[in-house]
């Protein structure tokens, strides 16, 4: 196995230290801390992807996923392996969680095996934070939130910021000032939306949340965003749209998908109202034909779509997050 070393982050990155052992959310982080991670991710992305780094050689990372995942779980695993770490995986099904073991007891048990980081996805908002605060687990290891309930999904917020910075030629500064993005759909149940709002507003972008009141309540304004109901009126004014999945597993009552699609589906007709340069994102997985149609989501048909760029950027972003939290990046 090759052990070529990933190019170290550039010198300008070292002017700011990353002082955190855990990454449980983006809310509360400063713009320079977010930029630090994004610059590190950019350096990781520019290194030849087939090469392994030894930044985390000798470390072990445990994925604890108590909710389903494709993108986040696989890309955290790839990220850890590309940094030379060992990876172990635990899913809720098939683990001792099914015998009644609590999250904290599971985290303490895995931490006691000598891993250095726990990557946690859980359906309870605050789950990762609870483990991070626990002396016997988070007190010993780094905790990275891979999505907790409707609270935060910090690595998704970072990869969305990286994708937009790339699309709008802001990789040198990670300054999104002057850009305006719409987040559309089931925002109230979305941890992605909260992390996107934290990241993108910290970097200077303005955000408008669009959806029916059940999905985009006026209370979202407390996060520093605008709230609008009429997607067709918003589309000509934004530089990009992040379409969100209706989270049927969390939404107790939703309008019928057909009613929802009539007002908020991103389709060819609506894409025609967007500015020529405007882009389309979706964190995935998507309900094809409900919040977004294939002609928009699929790159061959919807040239605005950055959905697979988001997926690709997930790997270097998660490499940066792991390396930063484990103190393996120069500061
Ligand atoms: N965006 C995202 O979190 O996707 P997965 O649920 O597949 O990880």
XYZ file of C-alpha atoms and ligand atoms in Angstrom:
339
model
C 0.000 0.000 0.000
C 1.381 3.373 -0.951
C 2.053 5.714 1.948
C 2.736 8.877 -0.021
C 2.260 11.966 2.066
C -0.554 14.364 1.284
C 0.800 17.806 0.578
C 0.685 19.773 3.839
C -1.736 22.678 4.055
C -0.256 25.898 2.707
C 1.536 28.290 4.999
C -1.239 30.890 5.002
C -3.467 28.298 6.645
C -1.172 28.041 9.637
C -1.851 31.590 10.740
C -4.989 30.402 12.526
C -5.118 27.473 14.890
C -7.969 25.039 15.153
C -8.316 24.623 18.887
C -11.169 22.111 19.018
C -11.010 18.399 19.723
C -14.641 17.855 18.712
C -16.775 19.003 15.796
C -20.392 18.821 16.898
C -21.761 21.796 14.962
C -20.929 24.909 12.973
C -23.168 27.253 14.941
C -20.879 29.149 17.257
C -17.730 28.682 15.183
C -16.066 31.800 13.840
C -15.630 32.527 10.141
C -11.870 31.978 10.431
C -12.352 28.564 12.024
C -14.679 27.563 9.187
C -12.196 28.923 6.645
C -9.411 26.989 8.349
C -11.272 23.720 7.735
C -12.175 24.716 4.180
C -8.592 25.626 3.324
C -7.436 22.312 4.735
C -10.110 20.526 2.683
C -8.999 22.361 -0.421
C -5.405 21.255 0.170
C -6.609 17.671 0.672
C -8.653 17.861 -2.538
C -5.708 19.148 -4.524
C -3.494 16.292 -3.372
C -3.654 13.292 -5.677
C -6.693 11.396 -4.407
C -5.359 7.903 -5.021
C -2.452 8.508 -2.676
C -2.655 7.802 0.986
C -1.405 10.253 3.527
C 0.181 9.262 6.807
C -1.293 12.188 8.773
C -3.404 9.786 10.848
C -1.113 6.765 10.669
C -1.491 4.684 13.820
C -4.867 6.224 14.735
C -8.207 4.418 14.718
C -11.574 5.971 13.864
C -14.920 4.397 14.792
C -18.045 5.119 12.791
C -21.097 4.811 15.056
C -24.114 5.151 12.773
C -27.462 4.694 14.479
C -29.306 6.082 11.449
C -28.992 5.115 7.812
C -26.405 6.823 5.613
C -24.654 6.313 2.314
C -22.669 9.483 1.615
C -21.569 10.498 5.075
C -20.629 7.061 6.299
C -18.666 6.017 3.229
C -16.917 9.339 2.846
C -15.857 9.460 6.502
C -14.465 5.931 6.027
C -12.658 6.902 2.824
C -11.381 10.081 4.436
C -9.948 8.226 7.425
C -8.336 5.575 5.216
C -6.796 8.165 2.911
C -5.180 9.686 5.976
C -3.720 6.326 6.950
C -6.087 5.600 9.862
C -7.743 2.304 10.741
C -11.538 2.378 10.510
C -14.085 0.320 12.403
C -17.803 0.483 11.765
C -20.762 -0.023 14.053
C -24.340 0.202 12.894
C -27.239 0.368 15.346
C -28.803 -2.771 13.870
C -26.745 -5.801 14.786
C -24.993 -4.066 17.700
C -25.686 -4.296 21.420
C -27.913 -1.219 21.024
C -30.611 -3.732 20.080
C -30.165 -5.233 23.584
C -30.839 -1.871 25.177
C -27.325 -0.436 25.466
C -27.448 3.356 25.648
C -25.599 5.720 23.352
C -23.232 6.797 26.136
C -22.479 3.214 27.163
C -21.811 2.322 23.528
C -19.544 5.360 23.105
C -17.652 4.570 26.337
C -17.234 0.945 25.241
C -15.823 1.846 21.833
C -13.617 4.594 23.303
C -12.182 2.037 25.753
C -10.956 -0.038 22.797
C -8.378 2.627 22.062
C -9.886 4.500 19.129
C -9.038 8.186 18.800
C -12.273 9.465 17.228
C -15.961 8.620 17.198
C -17.988 9.690 14.170
C -21.607 9.634 15.310
C -24.907 9.745 13.465
C -28.005 9.552 15.663
C -31.655 10.487 15.445
C -31.551 12.513 18.678
C -30.649 16.195 18.361
C -27.684 16.812 20.661
C -26.481 13.186 20.646
C -22.936 14.002 19.506
C -22.704 16.902 21.943
C -23.784 14.609 24.803
C -21.000 12.158 23.961
C -18.477 14.986 23.571
C -19.348 16.208 27.090
C -19.115 12.725 28.611
C -15.869 12.341 30.547
C -15.549 8.598 29.843
C -16.001 8.864 26.084
C -15.717 12.413 24.729
C -13.213 13.144 27.512
C -10.887 10.610 25.905
C -11.544 10.805 22.176
C -12.596 13.258 19.487
C -16.278 13.325 18.603
C -17.441 14.296 15.116
C -21.128 14.797 14.491
C -22.242 13.012 11.312
C -25.817 14.271 11.692
C -27.909 14.432 14.875
C -31.688 14.568 14.585
C -32.755 17.933 13.253
C -29.849 19.774 14.884
C -26.647 19.869 12.771
C -24.658 18.080 10.085
C -21.435 20.088 10.184
C -19.419 18.230 7.566
C -22.341 18.648 5.126
C -22.426 22.388 5.820
C -18.694 22.556 5.115
C -18.867 20.537 1.904
C -21.717 22.698 0.680
C -19.644 25.807 1.415
C -16.651 24.304 -0.401
C -18.829 23.403 -3.397
C -20.240 26.928 -3.626
C -16.831 28.552 -3.171
C -15.554 26.363 -6.010
C -18.532 27.206 -8.248
C -18.189 30.959 -7.694
C -14.384 31.113 -7.832
C -13.998 32.007 -4.156
C -11.491 29.300 -3.218
C -8.735 31.802 -2.508
C -10.749 33.693 0.104
C -13.733 31.545 1.052
C -15.587 34.844 1.185
C -19.139 34.484 -0.171
C -20.084 38.130 0.289
C -22.525 39.344 -2.353
C -23.978 35.894 -3.044
C -27.541 34.979 -2.132
C -28.748 31.391 -1.828
C -32.153 29.846 -1.295
C -32.686 26.806 0.915
C -35.953 25.258 -0.203
C -38.222 22.711 1.401
C -38.346 20.805 4.664
C -36.108 23.132 6.613
C -37.703 22.605 9.998
C -36.608 18.955 10.099
C -33.253 19.597 8.417
C -29.924 19.418 10.206
C -28.318 20.205 6.837
C -30.157 23.523 6.681
C -28.900 24.570 10.116
C -25.304 23.767 9.277
C -25.595 25.399 5.842
C -27.020 28.549 7.379
C -24.225 28.672 9.962
C -21.471 28.127 7.392
C -22.755 30.264 4.536
C -23.786 33.261 6.650
C -20.444 33.150 8.500
C -18.728 33.340 5.093
C -20.795 36.374 4.104
C -23.605 34.948 1.960
C -27.224 35.885 2.492
C -29.774 33.101 2.818
C -33.478 32.967 2.092
C -35.429 29.965 3.367
C -38.381 29.066 1.177
C -41.249 26.718 1.932
C -44.729 26.419 3.377
C -45.093 27.510 7.029
C -44.984 23.899 8.235
C -41.536 23.477 6.681
C -40.163 27.037 6.816
C -41.645 28.713 9.895
C -41.113 32.427 10.465
C -39.091 31.525 13.582
C -36.174 30.622 11.264
C -35.497 34.364 11.026
C -33.794 34.037 14.414
C -30.965 32.268 12.529
C -30.254 35.422 10.518
C -32.083 34.411 7.345
C -35.069 35.668 5.384
C -38.170 33.505 5.059
C -40.306 33.495 1.910
C -43.235 31.399 0.714
C -43.202 31.992 -3.058
C -40.385 30.033 -4.694
C -41.185 31.350 -8.162
C -40.632 34.914 -6.938
C -37.356 34.029 -5.238
C -35.736 32.028 -8.053
C -34.799 34.968 -10.324
C -33.036 36.680 -7.391
C -30.668 33.993 -6.136
C -27.292 32.610 -7.150
C -28.167 29.075 -6.162
C -30.730 26.792 -4.600
C -30.205 24.039 -2.061
C -33.238 21.785 -2.453
C -33.978 19.651 0.620
C -35.548 16.241 0.953
C -38.901 15.968 2.652
C -37.925 13.970 5.715
C -40.894 11.645 5.836
C -39.250 9.804 8.750
C -39.284 12.992 10.856
C -42.251 14.918 9.472
C -45.385 13.922 11.386
C -47.673 15.661 8.906
C -46.786 16.789 5.429
C -48.942 18.101 2.692
C -49.295 15.503 -0.040
C -46.196 15.228 -2.220
C -48.264 16.416 -5.199
C -49.327 19.616 -3.380
C -45.776 20.166 -2.216
C -44.371 19.674 -5.716
C -46.794 22.202 -7.151
C -45.293 24.943 -5.010
C -41.738 23.870 -4.349
C -40.474 21.188 -6.725
C -37.308 22.170 -8.579
C -38.110 21.205 -12.174
C -37.248 22.369 -15.665
C -39.895 25.098 -15.693
C -38.615 26.560 -12.445
C -34.975 26.198 -13.480
C -35.908 28.375 -16.442
C -36.634 31.204 -14.016
C -33.189 31.050 -12.460
C -30.369 33.398 -13.368
C -28.069 31.977 -16.078
C -25.196 31.317 -13.680
C -27.290 30.041 -10.773
C -26.546 26.550 -9.440
C -28.556 23.721 -7.911
C -27.538 21.691 -4.883
C -29.155 18.872 -2.941
C -27.486 17.121 0.006
C -29.056 13.794 -0.964
C -30.609 11.390 -0.803
C -33.398 12.917 -2.867
C -36.995 11.973 -3.429
C -36.762 11.976 -7.224
C -39.884 13.543 -8.663
C -40.982 15.178 -5.401
C -38.639 18.017 -4.352
C -36.471 17.751 -7.485
C -36.825 16.141 -10.889
C -34.223 14.049 -12.665
C -33.863 16.602 -15.448
C -32.514 19.068 -12.865
C -30.659 16.721 -10.537
C -28.799 14.743 -13.186
C -25.783 16.580 -14.446
C -26.148 15.414 -18.055
C -29.571 17.028 -18.233
C -29.414 19.740 -15.585
C -26.132 21.553 -16.187
C -26.740 23.670 -13.086
C -26.535 20.616 -10.829
C -23.594 20.417 -8.419
C -24.988 17.411 -6.587
C -22.142 15.058 -7.438
C -19.581 17.808 -6.715
C -21.094 17.970 -3.246
C -20.582 14.232 -2.871
C -17.005 14.428 -4.175
C -16.145 17.309 -1.865
C -17.383 15.292 1.108
C -14.188 13.242 1.160
C -11.595 16.053 1.469
C -13.863 17.958 3.854
C -14.066 14.932 6.141
C -10.312 14.393 5.833
C -9.832 17.978 7.019
C -12.308 17.577 9.883
C -10.694 14.357 11.140
C -7.164 15.709 10.837
C -8.045 18.997 12.514
C -9.867 17.442 15.444
C -7.058 14.932 15.977
C -4.479 17.709 15.983
C -2.766 16.416 12.860
C -2.845 19.674 10.873
C -0.157 22.309 11.240
C -1.579 25.335 13.018
N -26.332 14.066 2.890
C -26.298 12.967 3.685
O -26.123 13.071 4.898
O -26.496 11.789 3.057
P -26.454 10.358 3.744
O -27.679 10.265 4.634
O -26.474 9.374 2.620
O -25.220 10.284 4.583
